[in-house]
């Protein structure tokens, strides 16, 4: 099935019918959304000079895996003292190990279409960027891209779409179904996460039916005025339609949702507060917060002058601080760093609580199967900081003592939403994940690793198996039986 471009007139009609006010109103309190700009500014001002004792109390609270309150996060954001910052960074790493151990989950983004009706000033896919070469993958091309990703060993991907009638819910479900049914020698993609524009509940139900993992929507900026400025037209100019996108997803039954802010549009401390309030409001309505938080930094993009001019660019030091504050503020939430960052930054940030990252990323439409290594401005969204291949990234992680996990068991066993959050808080999920990390890493080492990476990986696997033996003697025998099956060529075995 080929996709025929939609006519201008039909596009206008489509745009008019996307937003449904009645799906926003139920979540408002007295007509207000949960981001009170002046309250956030007030809290940041009130805690401008935080007391050492108070910061240490907050760190201790976070170490018990409790979410922080806005007053507490505001205080952490204002810490300048080098000694205290070191304590915060140390605690962030400790929380990561306590909840998620030494695992890093790895995935790849798959860009399917860069057609877009919106005009986000920072994105080169924006409607008015005439220098952008527009392209939407056909189902055949989607299959080719998927095959290329499977061939490098990826098992989890996130699909990314612009907002456009030709990449509406029907195109999304068709492409996701195509991805799930594409198989290569050792198997296929086992988890498709989605980054797409906010949808209505009816469409979100259709999306859920395809068997997606996480649904991700970034608010970009939580600051109302800035939001208005950087989204001058199109559907995306409606702040609240976007702010409640994940509330609607929960209503539609998608219980793994992911939030994020694009750092560099407004004051980074404000955005961290926004992410916390978003978490709190999701918890208030559904008893469960986001599965992951993302914090992309604004990157240069072709023919996009706005990004060079922004006065809110986040320095490397502030970036590390915001990651540590988020880790402490929402200790049981996954945290994603992407290949927008350089290899060096990624290495440093891993220690501060990162749980997921992408690798061998290509963000040009069709770039995996066409083996395009060029930074092709005219067909990609922004410029990447780390373009290393998956094998090299995994080898480096192993050398640093991290095990790469391709595990997709959680959502296939019903360990999603509230269930997984409760298990993470109690530290129970950690052991399921550890065993599944070893099984999937064994698969990957045997099927895809270079000799050099395999050597480093074997050391980690041995260490992990010894830990499972020591800490979980009751399941060790069963675990080793599964492990032996993988060694003997069975695939996709999990707990
Ligand atoms: N069109 C959908 C949307 O806007 O939600 C799909 C996502 S868009 C292709 C993915 C994300 O890329 C955006 O939410 C934004 O945060 C990020 N992004 C856009 N331009 C960027 C840039 N110049 N640098 C870094 N991230 C950028
Ligand atoms: Fe379109 Fe998303 Fe880019 Fe905005 S960020 S221009 S909505 S693809």
mmCIF file of N, CA, C and O in Angstrom, residues 59-101:
data_model
loop_
_atom_site.group_PDB
_atom_site.id
_atom_site.type_symbol
_atom_site.label_atom_id
_atom_site.label_comp_id
_atom_site.label_asym_id
_atom_site.label_seq_id
_atom_site.Cartn_x
_atom_site.Cartn_y
_atom_site.Cartn_z
ATOM 1 N N UNK A 59 18.193 14.649 50.305
ATOM 2 C CA UNK A 59 18.953 13.538 49.688
ATOM 3 C C UNK A 59 18.584 12.219 50.376
ATOM 4 O O UNK A 59 18.348 11.197 49.720
ATOM 5 N N UNK A 60 18.498 12.251 51.707
ATOM 6 C CA UNK A 60 18.160 11.028 52.450
ATOM 7 C C UNK A 60 16.772 10.525 52.054
ATOM 8 O O UNK A 60 16.547 9.329 51.911
ATOM 9 N N UNK A 61 15.838 11.453 51.891
ATOM 10 C CA UNK A 61 14.469 11.068 51.480
ATOM 11 C C UNK A 61 14.509 10.380 50.111
ATOM 12 O O UNK A 61 13.910 9.322 49.910
ATOM 13 N N UNK A 62 15.243 10.990 49.169
ATOM 14 C CA UNK A 62 15.319 10.412 47.822
ATOM 15 C C UNK A 62 15.927 9.008 47.864
ATOM 16 O O UNK A 62 15.501 8.110 47.130
ATOM 17 N N UNK A 63 16.895 8.826 48.764
ATOM 18 C CA UNK A 63 17.548 7.507 48.857
ATOM 19 C C UNK A 63 16.583 6.420 49.340
ATOM 20 O O UNK A 63 16.846 5.229 49.169
ATOM 21 N N UNK A 64 15.458 6.835 49.948
ATOM 22 C CA UNK A 64 14.455 5.826 50.333
ATOM 23 C C UNK A 64 13.444 5.608 49.198
ATOM 24 O O UNK A 64 12.384 5.027 49.392
ATOM 25 N N UNK A 65 13.794 6.091 48.015
ATOM 26 C CA UNK A 65 13.005 5.908 46.777
ATOM 27 C C UNK A 65 11.603 6.521 46.916
ATOM 28 O O UNK A 65 10.592 5.922 46.538
ATOM 29 N N UNK A 66 11.576 7.722 47.485
ATOM 30 C CA UNK A 66 10.315 8.475 47.534
ATOM 31 C C UNK A 66 10.410 9.663 46.594
ATOM 32 O O UNK A 66 11.452 10.325 46.550
ATOM 33 N N UNK A 67 9.298 9.953 45.914
ATOM 34 C CA UNK A 67 9.280 11.129 45.058
ATOM 35 C C UNK A 67 9.342 12.396 45.904
ATOM 36 O O UNK A 67 8.786 12.463 46.993
ATOM 37 N N UNK A 68 10.051 13.406 45.393
ATOM 38 C CA UNK A 68 10.182 14.650 46.148
ATOM 39 C C UNK A 68 9.002 15.587 45.865
ATOM 40 O O UNK A 68 8.285 15.432 44.877
ATOM 41 N N UNK A 69 8.829 16.562 46.754
ATOM 42 C CA UNK A 69 7.810 17.591 46.572
ATOM 43 C C UNK A 69 8.455 18.783 45.840
ATOM 44 O O UNK A 69 9.676 18.968 45.911
ATOM 45 N N UNK A 70 7.639 19.626 45.183
ATOM 46 C CA UNK A 70 8.190 20.768 44.440
ATOM 47 C C UNK A 70 9.119 21.656 45.282
ATOM 48 O O UNK A 70 10.156 22.117 44.782
ATOM 49 N N UNK A 71 8.768 21.878 46.561
ATOM 50 C CA UNK A 71 9.629 22.707 47.436
ATOM 51 C C UNK A 71 11.035 22.094 47.518
ATOM 52 O O UNK A 71 12.043 22.801 47.532
ATOM 53 N N UNK A 72 11.076 20.754 47.597
ATOM 54 C CA UNK A 72 12.360 20.053 47.768
ATOM 55 C C UNK A 72 13.191 20.100 46.475
ATOM 56 O O UNK A 72 14.403 20.345 46.510
ATOM 57 N N UNK A 73 12.509 19.889 45.345
ATOM 58 C CA UNK A 73 13.230 19.941 44.064
ATOM 59 C C UNK A 73 13.750 21.356 43.810
ATOM 60 O O UNK A 73 14.882 21.534 43.331
ATOM 61 N N UNK A 74 12.938 22.362 44.160
ATOM 62 C CA UNK A 74 13.370 23.762 43.971
ATOM 63 C C UNK A 74 14.650 24.018 44.776
ATOM 64 O O UNK A 74 15.567 24.704 44.291
ATOM 65 N N UNK A 75 14.730 23.459 45.964
ATOM 66 C CA UNK A 75 15.929 23.651 46.792
ATOM 67 C C UNK A 75 17.141 22.979 46.122
ATOM 68 O O UNK A 75 18.218 23.582 45.999
ATOM 69 N N UNK A 76 16.964 21.735 45.654
ATOM 70 C CA UNK A 76 18.087 21.021 45.006
ATOM 71 C C UNK A 76 18.593 21.782 43.771
ATOM 72 O O UNK A 76 19.792 21.852 43.516
ATOM 73 N N UNK A 77 17.651 22.342 43.019
ATOM 74 C CA UNK A 77 18.031 23.045 41.789
ATOM 75 C C UNK A 77 18.930 24.244 42.058
ATOM 76 O O UNK A 77 19.683 24.678 41.194
ATOM 77 N N UNK A 78 18.841 24.773 43.281
ATOM 78 C CA UNK A 78 19.617 25.977 43.604
ATOM 79 C C UNK A 78 20.938 25.700 44.323
ATOM 80 O O UNK A 78 21.622 26.633 44.732
ATOM 81 N N UNK A 79 21.288 24.429 44.457
ATOM 82 C CA UNK A 79 22.552 24.110 45.139
ATOM 83 C C UNK A 79 23.736 24.540 44.260
ATOM 84 O O UNK A 79 23.795 24.193 43.074
ATOM 85 N N UNK A 80 24.645 25.295 44.845
ATOM 86 C CA UNK A 80 25.845 25.740 44.114
ATOM 87 C C UNK A 80 27.109 25.206 44.775
ATOM 88 O O UNK A 80 28.150 25.089 44.142
ATOM 89 N N UNK A 81 27.013 24.892 46.051
ATOM 90 C CA UNK A 81 28.164 24.449 46.833
ATOM 91 C C UNK A 81 28.757 23.158 46.243
ATOM 92 O O UNK A 81 28.038 22.150 46.082
ATOM 93 N N UNK A 82 30.047 23.183 45.922
ATOM 94 C CA UNK A 82 30.675 22.055 45.211
ATOM 95 C C UNK A 82 30.587 20.753 46.024
ATOM 96 O O UNK A 82 30.316 19.679 45.464
ATOM 97 N N UNK A 83 30.762 20.865 47.337
ATOM 98 C CA UNK A 83 30.715 19.667 48.187
ATOM 99 C C UNK A 83 29.324 19.052 48.188
ATOM 100 O O UNK A 83 29.163 17.821 48.057
ATOM 101 N N UNK A 84 28.311 19.894 48.316
ATOM 102 C CA UNK A 84 26.925 19.393 48.318
ATOM 103 C C UNK A 84 26.543 18.791 46.970
ATOM 104 O O UNK A 84 25.857 17.768 46.903
ATOM 105 N N UNK A 85 27.029 19.454 45.912
ATOM 106 C CA UNK A 85 26.735 18.933 44.572
ATOM 107 C C UNK A 85 27.319 17.527 44.417
ATOM 108 O O UNK A 85 26.681 16.631 43.873
ATOM 109 N N UNK A 86 28.513 17.351 44.973
ATOM 110 C CA UNK A 86 29.159 16.038 44.895
ATOM 111 C C UNK A 86 28.301 14.995 45.634
ATOM 112 O O UNK A 86 28.125 13.874 45.150
ATOM 113 N N UNK A 87 27.756 15.404 46.780
ATOM 114 C CA UNK A 87 26.885 14.483 47.536
ATOM 115 C C UNK A 87 25.633 14.141 46.725
ATOM 116 O O UNK A 87 25.165 12.996 46.707
ATOM 117 N N UNK A 88 25.087 15.159 46.039
ATOM 118 C CA UNK A 88 23.884 14.905 45.213
ATOM 119 C C UNK A 88 24.202 13.956 44.062
ATOM 120 O O UNK A 88 23.429 13.030 43.777
ATOM 121 N N UNK A 89 25.347 14.156 43.419
ATOM 122 C CA UNK A 89 25.731 13.297 42.293
ATOM 123 C C UNK A 89 25.944 11.853 42.783
ATOM 124 O O UNK A 89 25.532 10.890 42.137
ATOM 125 N N UNK A 90 26.577 11.756 43.950
ATOM 126 C CA UNK A 90 26.830 10.425 44.523
ATOM 127 C C UNK A 90 25.508 9.716 44.824
ATOM 128 O O UNK A 90 25.323 8.525 44.523
ATOM 129 N N UNK A 91 24.559 10.460 45.400
ATOM 130 C CA UNK A 91 23.251 9.865 45.744
ATOM 131 C C UNK A 91 22.489 9.461 44.485
ATOM 132 O O UNK A 91 21.816 8.427 44.463
ATOM 133 N N UNK A 92 22.617 10.281 43.434
ATOM 134 C CA UNK A 92 21.913 9.966 42.176
ATOM 135 C C UNK A 92 22.403 8.605 41.643
ATOM 136 O O UNK A 92 21.599 7.753 41.246
ATOM 137 N N UNK A 93 23.717 8.403 41.671
ATOM 138 C CA UNK A 93 24.284 7.137 41.207
ATOM 139 C C UNK A 93 23.828 5.972 42.087
ATOM 140 O O UNK A 93 23.531 4.881 41.588
ATOM 141 N N UNK A 94 23.742 6.226 43.386
ATOM 142 C CA UNK A 94 23.323 5.175 44.332
ATOM 143 C C UNK A 94 21.876 4.751 44.052
ATOM 144 O O UNK A 94 21.550 3.563 44.075
ATOM 145 N N UNK A 95 21.018 5.747 43.811
ATOM 146 C CA UNK A 95 19.603 5.444 43.527
ATOM 147 C C UNK A 95 19.495 4.606 42.262
ATOM 148 O O UNK A 95 18.756 3.626 42.204
ATOM 149 N N UNK A 96 20.256 4.994 41.262
ATOM 150 C CA UNK A 96 20.231 4.233 40.004
ATOM 151 C C UNK A 96 20.584 2.766 40.275
ATOM 152 O O UNK A 96 19.891 1.855 39.823
ATOM 153 N N UNK A 97 21.659 2.546 41.041
ATOM 154 C CA UNK A 97 22.087 1.163 41.298
ATOM 155 C C UNK A 97 21.046 0.412 42.115
ATOM 156 O O UNK A 97 20.786 -0.760 41.893
ATOM 157 N N UNK A 98 20.433 1.121 43.085
ATOM 158 C CA UNK A 98 19.459 0.473 43.960
ATOM 159 C C UNK A 98 18.210 0.032 43.170
ATOM 160 O O UNK A 98 17.705 -1.065 43.357
ATOM 161 N N UNK A 99 17.744 0.905 42.281
ATOM 162 C CA UNK A 99 16.499 0.604 41.567
ATOM 163 C C UNK A 99 16.756 -0.172 40.269
ATOM 164 O O UNK A 99 16.022 -1.095 39.945
ATOM 165 N N UNK A 100 17.793 0.198 39.559
ATOM 166 C CA UNK A 100 17.993 -0.354 38.201
ATOM 167 C C UNK A 100 19.303 -1.122 38.041
ATOM 168 O O UNK A 100 19.608 -1.593 36.942
ATOM 169 N N UNK A 101 20.101 -1.165 39.126
ATOM 170 C CA UNK A 101 21.356 -1.904 39.052
ATOM 171 C C UNK A 101 22.294 -1.292 37.996
ATOM 172 O O UNK A 101 22.221 -0.104 37.746
#
